[in-house]
Short mmCIF file of C-alpha atoms in Angstrom, two decimals:
data_model
loop_
_atom_site.label_atom_id
_atom_site.label_comp_id
_atom_site.label_asym_id
_atom_site.label_seq_id
_atom_site.Cartn_x
_atom_site.Cartn_y
_atom_site.Cartn_z
CA MET A 3 -16.15 -18.69 14.36
CA ALA A 4 -12.77 -17.85 15.80
CA VAL A 5 -10.61 -15.32 13.84
CA LYS A 6 -7.49 -16.84 12.43
CA ILE A 7 -4.20 -15.18 11.70
CA LYS A 8 -4.80 -15.39 7.98
CA ASP A 9 -8.09 -13.50 8.27
CA VAL A 10 -6.11 -10.61 9.84
CA THR A 11 -3.20 -10.63 7.42
CA ASN A 12 -5.63 -11.08 4.31
CA TYR A 13 -7.53 -8.02 5.54
CA LEU A 14 -4.45 -5.93 5.89
CA GLU A 15 -3.25 -6.96 2.51
CA SER A 16 -6.59 -5.98 1.00
CA ILE A 17 -5.76 -2.48 2.08
CA ALA A 18 -2.01 -2.44 1.30
CA PRO A 19 -1.40 -5.46 -1.14
CA ARG A 20 1.92 -7.11 -0.86
CA ALA A 21 2.39 -6.57 -4.53
CA TYR A 22 3.06 -2.90 -3.77
CA GLN A 23 6.08 -3.57 -1.68
CA GLU A 24 9.52 -2.54 -2.98
CA SER A 25 11.67 -5.34 -4.40
CA TYR A 26 14.17 -5.28 -1.38
CA ASP A 27 11.36 -5.64 1.22
CA ASN A 28 10.00 -8.60 3.18
CA SER A 29 6.60 -7.77 4.22
CA GLY A 30 4.03 -10.42 5.17
CA LEU A 31 3.76 -13.30 7.75
CA LEU A 32 7.35 -13.94 8.80
CA VAL A 33 6.75 -16.26 11.80
CA GLY A 34 3.76 -18.30 12.76
CA ASP A 35 0.96 -20.48 11.61
CA ALA A 36 -1.50 -18.64 9.47
CA GLN A 37 -4.31 -21.06 10.59
CA ALA A 38 -3.94 -20.39 14.19
CA GLY A 39 -6.68 -18.51 16.03
CA VAL A 40 -5.98 -14.95 17.23
CA THR A 41 -5.96 -14.16 20.95
CA GLY A 42 -4.89 -10.64 20.64
CA ILE A 43 -2.86 -8.24 18.41
CA LEU A 44 -0.01 -6.15 19.57
CA ILE A 45 0.76 -3.18 17.28
CA THR A 46 4.32 -1.85 16.94
CA LEU A 47 6.59 0.08 14.72
CA ASP A 48 9.48 -2.38 15.20
CA CYS A 49 9.60 -5.96 16.43
CA THR A 50 12.21 -6.54 19.08
CA GLU A 51 12.64 -9.10 21.97
CA ALA A 52 11.16 -6.60 24.22
CA VAL A 53 8.10 -6.37 21.95
CA VAL A 54 7.58 -10.10 21.77
CA GLN A 55 7.91 -10.43 25.46
CA GLU A 56 5.19 -7.73 25.79
CA ALA A 57 2.97 -9.78 23.47
CA ILE A 58 3.47 -12.78 25.65
CA ASP A 59 2.70 -10.82 28.91
CA SER A 60 -0.34 -9.30 27.24
CA GLY A 61 -1.85 -12.58 25.94
CA CYS A 62 -1.34 -11.46 22.35
CA ASN A 63 -0.15 -14.00 19.83
CA LEU A 64 0.16 -11.82 16.74
CA VAL A 65 2.48 -8.92 16.60
CA VAL A 66 1.82 -6.54 13.67
CA ALA A 67 4.77 -4.38 12.91
CA HIS A 68 5.52 -1.80 10.21
CA HIS A 69 9.24 -2.90 9.86
CA PRO A 70 10.04 -6.59 9.17
CA ILE A 71 12.20 -8.14 11.75
CA VAL A 72 13.71 -10.26 8.91
CA PHE A 73 15.00 -8.57 5.87
CA LYS A 74 17.64 -11.14 4.84
CA GLY A 75 17.62 -14.86 5.04
CA LEU A 76 18.56 -16.24 8.44
CA LYS A 77 21.20 -19.03 8.05
CA LYS A 78 21.49 -19.90 11.87
CA PHE A 79 19.60 -19.55 15.03
CA THR A 80 22.10 -19.33 17.72
CA GLY A 81 20.95 -16.19 19.43
CA SER A 82 24.06 -14.16 18.27
CA SER A 83 21.92 -11.19 17.01
CA TYR A 84 18.77 -9.45 18.13
CA VAL A 85 17.03 -10.66 15.09
CA GLU A 86 17.78 -14.43 15.84
CA ARG A 87 16.79 -13.85 19.49
CA THR A 88 13.52 -12.13 18.55
CA VAL A 89 12.60 -14.84 16.10
CA MET A 90 13.54 -17.61 18.51
CA LEU A 91 11.58 -16.10 21.42
CA ALA A 92 8.44 -15.72 19.05
CA ILE A 93 8.76 -19.41 17.95
CA ARG A 94 9.12 -20.74 21.54
CA HIS A 95 6.03 -18.90 22.59
CA ASP A 96 4.02 -19.31 19.40
CA ILE A 97 3.81 -15.72 18.68
CA ALA A 98 3.10 -14.82 15.04
CA LEU A 99 5.13 -11.83 13.61
CA TYR A 100 3.77 -9.92 10.73
CA ALA A 101 5.14 -6.87 8.86
CA ILE A 102 3.37 -4.39 6.66
CA HIS A 103 6.06 -2.15 5.35
CA THR A 104 6.71 -0.51 1.99
CA ASN A 105 3.29 -1.77 0.85
CA LEU A 106 1.73 0.43 3.51
CA ASP A 107 4.16 3.27 2.56
CA ASN A 108 3.04 3.09 -1.09
CA VAL A 109 -0.79 3.22 -0.91
CA HIS A 110 -2.48 6.70 -0.68
CA THR A 111 -4.25 5.77 2.55
CA GLY A 112 -1.03 4.56 4.30
CA VAL A 113 1.94 6.01 6.21
CA ASN A 114 2.28 9.22 4.33
CA ARG A 115 -1.44 9.95 4.59
CA MET A 116 -1.06 9.74 8.42
CA ILE A 117 1.70 12.26 8.30
CA ALA A 118 -0.25 14.63 6.10
CA ASP A 119 -3.15 14.43 8.60
CA LYS A 120 -0.91 15.28 11.65
CA ILE A 121 0.69 18.31 9.59
CA GLY A 122 -2.91 19.52 8.33
CA LEU A 123 -2.41 19.08 4.49
CA THR A 124 -5.17 18.95 2.03
CA ASN A 125 -5.41 18.37 -1.80
CA LEU A 126 -3.25 15.35 -1.33
CA ARG A 127 -1.67 13.27 -4.21
CA ILE A 128 1.08 10.69 -4.52
CA LEU A 129 4.35 12.38 -5.08
CA ALA A 130 5.98 9.70 -7.29
CA PRO A 131 3.25 7.52 -8.64
CA ARG A 132 4.28 4.00 -9.89
CA PRO A 133 3.81 3.07 -13.53
CA ASP A 134 3.94 -0.62 -13.23
CA THR A 135 0.71 -1.58 -11.29
CA LEU A 136 -2.14 -1.32 -13.97
CA GLN A 137 -3.36 -3.58 -16.64
CA LYS A 138 -6.43 -3.38 -19.10
CA LEU A 139 -8.69 -6.15 -19.78
CA VAL A 140 -10.83 -6.05 -23.17
CA THR A 141 -13.61 -8.67 -23.57
CA PHE A 142 -16.63 -9.26 -25.77
CA ILE A 143 -19.90 -9.87 -24.13
CA PRO A 144 -23.39 -10.62 -25.57
CA GLU A 145 -25.48 -7.41 -25.22
CA ALA A 146 -27.95 -9.10 -22.85
CA ASP A 147 -25.16 -10.19 -20.47
CA THR A 148 -23.13 -7.04 -20.26
CA GLU A 149 -24.39 -5.56 -17.11
CA LYS A 150 -24.00 -8.86 -15.19
CA VAL A 151 -20.48 -9.40 -16.48
CA LEU A 152 -19.30 -5.92 -15.81
CA ALA A 153 -20.84 -6.01 -12.35
CA ALA A 154 -18.77 -9.07 -11.48
CA LEU A 155 -15.60 -7.51 -12.96
CA HIS A 156 -16.04 -4.45 -10.89
CA GLU A 157 -16.67 -6.58 -7.71
CA ALA A 158 -13.43 -8.30 -8.48
CA GLY A 159 -11.56 -5.01 -8.51
CA ALA A 160 -11.76 -3.60 -12.09
CA GLY A 161 -12.71 -0.10 -12.89
CA GLN A 162 -11.54 1.93 -10.01
CA ILE A 163 -9.89 5.26 -11.27
CA GLY A 164 -9.22 7.54 -8.27
CA GLU A 165 -12.54 8.39 -6.52
CA TYR A 166 -14.56 7.02 -9.41
CA LYS A 167 -15.74 3.30 -9.26
CA ASN A 168 -17.30 1.03 -11.91
CA CYS A 169 -15.52 2.73 -14.75
CA SER A 170 -15.69 1.13 -18.22
CA PHE A 171 -15.69 1.79 -21.94
CA ARG A 172 -18.18 0.00 -24.28
CA VAL A 173 -18.49 -0.18 -27.94
CA GLU A 174 -21.19 -2.10 -29.86
CA GLY A 175 -20.13 -4.44 -32.60
CA THR A 176 -20.72 -7.97 -34.16
CA GLY A 177 -19.08 -11.20 -33.00
CA THR A 178 -18.73 -14.09 -35.35
CA PHE A 179 -18.01 -17.69 -34.61
CA LEU A 180 -18.49 -21.35 -35.91
CA PRO A 181 -18.79 -24.03 -33.39
CA THR A 182 -17.24 -27.37 -33.97
CA ALA A 183 -18.91 -30.66 -33.25
CA ALA A 184 -17.14 -30.93 -29.84
CA ALA A 185 -18.44 -27.52 -28.88
CA ASN A 186 -21.31 -26.71 -26.47
CA PRO A 187 -22.24 -23.12 -27.45
CA HIS A 188 -24.34 -20.84 -25.52
CA ILE A 189 -25.77 -19.38 -28.82
CA SER A 190 -26.05 -21.22 -32.08
CA GLN A 191 -25.30 -24.93 -32.83
CA ALA A 192 -22.36 -27.03 -34.33
CA HIS A 193 -21.15 -26.24 -37.81
CA GLN A 194 -23.43 -23.14 -38.13
CA GLN A 195 -21.77 -19.84 -38.62
CA GLU A 196 -23.15 -17.21 -36.21
CA GLN A 197 -23.24 -13.53 -35.92
CA VAL A 198 -24.10 -12.04 -32.41
CA ARG A 199 -24.52 -8.50 -31.29
CA GLU A 200 -21.89 -7.99 -28.81
CA ILE A 201 -20.37 -5.30 -26.57
CA ARG A 202 -16.54 -4.77 -26.47
CA ALA A 203 -15.95 -3.82 -22.81
CA GLU A 204 -12.62 -2.36 -21.48
CA VAL A 205 -11.70 -2.01 -17.81
CA ILE A 206 -8.44 -0.96 -15.95
CA PHE A 207 -7.50 -3.11 -12.98
CA PRO A 208 -4.62 -3.46 -10.47
CA THR A 209 -2.06 -6.04 -11.82
CA HIS A 210 -2.13 -8.09 -8.60
CA ARG A 211 -5.86 -8.62 -9.10
CA ARG A 212 -5.54 -10.44 -12.38
CA SER A 213 -6.33 -13.91 -11.17
CA ASP A 214 -9.49 -12.69 -9.39
CA LEU A 215 -10.62 -10.69 -12.51
CA LEU A 216 -10.20 -13.71 -14.80
CA ALA A 217 -12.01 -16.16 -12.44
CA ALA A 218 -14.90 -13.54 -12.17
CA LEU A 219 -14.82 -13.25 -16.03
CA ARG A 220 -15.06 -16.97 -16.62
CA LYS A 221 -17.72 -17.58 -14.04
CA ASN A 222 -20.07 -14.90 -15.20
CA HIS A 223 -19.52 -14.80 -18.97
CA PRO A 224 -22.16 -17.05 -20.69
CA TYR A 225 -19.70 -18.36 -23.45
CA GLU A 226 -18.07 -21.63 -23.23
CA GLU A 227 -14.83 -19.98 -24.59
CA VAL A 228 -14.37 -16.52 -23.36
CA ALA A 229 -12.54 -14.08 -25.69
CA TYR A 230 -10.40 -11.55 -23.90
CA TYR A 231 -6.98 -10.01 -24.01
CA ILE A 232 -4.99 -8.29 -21.32
CA THR A 233 -2.68 -5.45 -22.08
CA PRO A 234 0.09 -4.13 -19.39
CA LEU A 235 -0.17 -0.19 -19.11
CA ILE A 236 2.61 2.17 -18.36
CA ASN A 237 0.06 4.63 -16.96
CA GLU A 238 1.03 6.09 -13.64
CA ASN A 239 -1.18 4.78 -10.85
CA GLN A 240 -2.39 7.77 -8.83
CA GLU A 241 -3.34 5.45 -5.90
CA VAL A 242 0.15 3.88 -5.41
CA GLY A 243 3.60 5.15 -5.17
CA ALA A 244 6.19 6.85 -3.00
CA GLY A 245 5.68 10.08 -1.02
CA MET A 246 2.77 12.49 -0.88
CA ILE A 247 2.39 16.14 -1.60
CA GLY A 248 -0.35 18.48 -0.29
CA GLN A 249 -1.04 21.96 0.79
CA LEU A 250 -1.48 23.99 3.95
CA ALA A 251 -4.71 26.05 4.18
CA THR A 252 -2.75 29.23 4.20
CA PRO A 253 0.97 29.95 3.62
CA ILE A 254 3.17 30.04 6.64
CA GLU A 255 6.57 31.67 7.52
CA PRO A 256 9.18 28.81 7.30
CA LEU A 257 10.40 29.07 10.91
CA ALA A 258 6.87 28.94 12.06
CA PHE A 259 6.22 25.96 9.90
CA LEU A 260 9.22 24.09 11.33
CA GLN A 261 8.06 24.88 14.90
CA GLY A 262 4.56 23.68 14.13
CA LEU A 263 5.96 20.54 12.51
CA LYS A 264 8.06 19.84 15.63
CA SER A 265 4.99 20.20 17.77
CA SER A 266 2.56 18.19 15.65
CA MET A 267 5.03 15.38 15.08
CA ASN A 268 6.12 15.37 18.81
CA LEU A 269 9.78 15.76 17.86
CA LYS A 270 12.72 16.46 20.26
CA MET A 271 14.59 17.85 17.37
CA LEU A 272 14.84 18.15 13.66
CA ARG A 273 17.48 18.97 10.98
CA HIS A 274 16.79 21.26 8.18
CA THR A 275 18.56 23.16 5.42
CA ALA A 276 18.63 26.98 5.24
CA ILE A 277 15.46 28.89 5.68
CA LEU A 278 14.42 30.35 2.20
CA PRO A 279 12.77 33.80 1.83
CA LYS A 280 9.29 32.59 0.89
CA ASN A 281 6.45 31.14 2.76
CA ILE A 282 5.69 27.49 3.06
CA GLN A 283 2.45 26.17 1.55
CA LYS A 284 3.18 23.20 -0.66
CA VAL A 285 4.61 20.45 1.33
CA ALA A 286 6.09 17.04 0.21
CA ILE A 287 6.42 14.21 2.73
CA CYS A 288 7.72 10.65 3.06
CA GLY A 289 7.88 8.57 6.04
CA GLY A 290 11.13 6.86 6.66
CA ALA A 291 14.08 7.34 4.34
CA GLY A 292 12.88 9.75 1.67
CA SER A 293 16.04 11.44 0.30
CA PHE A 294 15.39 9.72 -3.14
CA LEU A 295 12.35 11.80 -3.51
CA LEU A 296 14.14 15.27 -3.38
CA GLN A 297 14.12 15.86 -7.19
CA ASP A 298 10.43 14.78 -7.31
CA ALA A 299 9.63 17.29 -4.61
CA ILE A 300 11.50 20.03 -6.40
CA ARG A 301 9.97 19.27 -9.70
CA ALA A 302 6.46 19.39 -7.96
CA GLU A 303 7.33 22.89 -6.71
CA ALA A 304 7.21 21.84 -3.10
CA ASP A 305 8.33 24.51 -0.57
CA VAL A 306 9.54 21.91 1.90
CA LEU A 307 10.29 18.15 1.91
CA VAL A 308 9.52 16.60 5.32
CA THR A 309 11.18 13.09 5.72
CA ALA A 310 14.14 11.32 7.27
CA ASP A 311 17.60 9.92 7.04
CA PHE A 312 19.28 12.54 4.78
CA LYS A 313 23.04 12.13 4.75
CA TYR A 314 25.23 15.15 5.26
CA HIS A 315 26.23 15.71 1.56
CA GLU A 316 22.67 15.15 0.34
CA PHE A 317 21.47 18.25 2.16
CA PHE A 318 23.52 20.25 -0.25
CA ASP A 319 21.30 18.99 -2.95
CA ALA A 320 18.43 21.28 -1.87
CA ASP A 321 20.60 24.07 -3.62
CA GLY A 322 18.35 26.85 -2.44
CA ARG A 323 15.33 25.54 -4.18
CA ILE A 324 13.64 23.84 -1.28
CA VAL A 325 13.78 23.34 2.48
CA ILE A 326 14.62 19.89 3.66
CA ALA A 327 13.24 19.05 7.03
CA ASP A 328 14.61 15.74 8.36
CA ILE A 329 12.60 14.71 11.43
CA GLY A 330 14.12 11.22 12.04
CA HIS A 331 13.05 7.78 10.76
CA TYR A 332 11.29 6.72 14.01
CA GLU A 333 9.55 10.11 14.47
CA SER A 334 8.25 10.07 10.90
CA GLU A 335 6.63 6.61 11.30
CA VAL A 336 5.71 6.09 14.79
CA PHE A 337 2.14 7.31 14.25
CA THR A 338 1.70 4.29 11.90
CA LYS A 339 0.73 2.41 15.01
CA GLU A 340 -2.37 4.59 15.21
CA LEU A 341 -3.16 4.05 11.53
CA LEU A 342 -2.90 0.22 11.97
CA GLN A 343 -5.05 0.16 15.10
CA GLU A 344 -7.65 2.24 13.35
CA VAL A 345 -7.66 -0.13 10.39
CA LEU A 346 -7.89 -3.24 12.55
CA MET A 347 -10.57 -2.03 14.79
CA LYS A 348 -12.92 -1.54 11.84
CA LYS A 349 -12.83 -5.23 11.17
CA PHE A 350 -11.94 -7.03 14.43
CA HIS A 351 -13.66 -6.40 17.63
CA THR A 352 -13.69 -9.70 19.42
CA PHE A 353 -10.05 -9.45 20.78
CA ALA A 354 -7.68 -6.75 21.96
CA ASN A 355 -5.81 -4.60 19.37
CA ILE A 356 -3.29 -2.80 21.59
CA PHE A 357 -0.44 -0.42 21.17
CA SER A 358 2.91 -1.82 22.22
CA LYS A 359 4.31 0.26 25.14
CA THR A 360 7.81 -0.58 24.20
CA VAL A 361 9.73 2.33 22.69
CA THR A 362 11.81 0.84 19.90
CA ASN A 363 13.67 4.00 18.79
CA PRO A 364 17.24 2.87 18.56
CA ILE A 365 18.32 6.50 18.78
CA SER A 366 18.65 8.55 22.01
CA TYR A 367 19.04 12.37 22.17
CA LEU A 368 21.18 14.27 24.77
#
């Protein structure tokens, strides 16, 4: 069976759910028919006219980009901007355009993990975990059906806490009910008060999996009417959030670290604040514009923050407490193409998954 565009996008969103994108973002399928078959995928950081033309020439009808070509609504298509021209060219040639942006930034296996691997960091954790992505399900299950129901809930995405799967909490108790004449009870009969030995089961799950979880609960629970309640949690989700922090195997002198950073990230230049009189070991990172994480990095006692797009006056905020290393937006995220190819090759082998050869960096260095 031919792979459809929706098969590719659904797979990518199982790894980086769109629910994890920032409110300003526009990830997802931006142009194209989700039901169309895939002839090839062109992987790029940015989507431009040249990238779409490369897809046409390469026989690829799906462009997977990190940055969305459309951030704001387009009110006209006259070719007056590169965004309009890119979208128009894609539509004329049936090229689908897909973006996987801040949702890929915000998962622990995403953009920042790629930077961490390039730098050689270990003991990784999210720098600023998000507190709005988890909920708790409590339900009541007849004792004999507990394992079946919980297995279904785990399969639907519940019970994952860090590197631990199938997590739950269970308490034994007694459930009571009286079926009416219109009921079709699994246990007991109409107008008969019943007491049943039940298990109160609790599981944590990602908020965006709520509908999947409830569907699995209703399908696998033996009762005609399933008793449950869901509670939003303010717990920080250690799997989702902005930035990442980790450690070098051994401390290194600051200038040597910056020189190594320039080499490992293939930089032509970088901007940094004053060198501090202590070695670098704890490193905070954020692909793209990460100045908003400076205070988080300082609170985490990072020795350096590696990111991009710091403004002049923002460099002063380092205030002798941390080294800021601004490596450039494109440079901090260009290796995302490798990440996307690695992810796609694990699932799809029947067509080409190729890097775009087009250099989309809008900045040149003299």
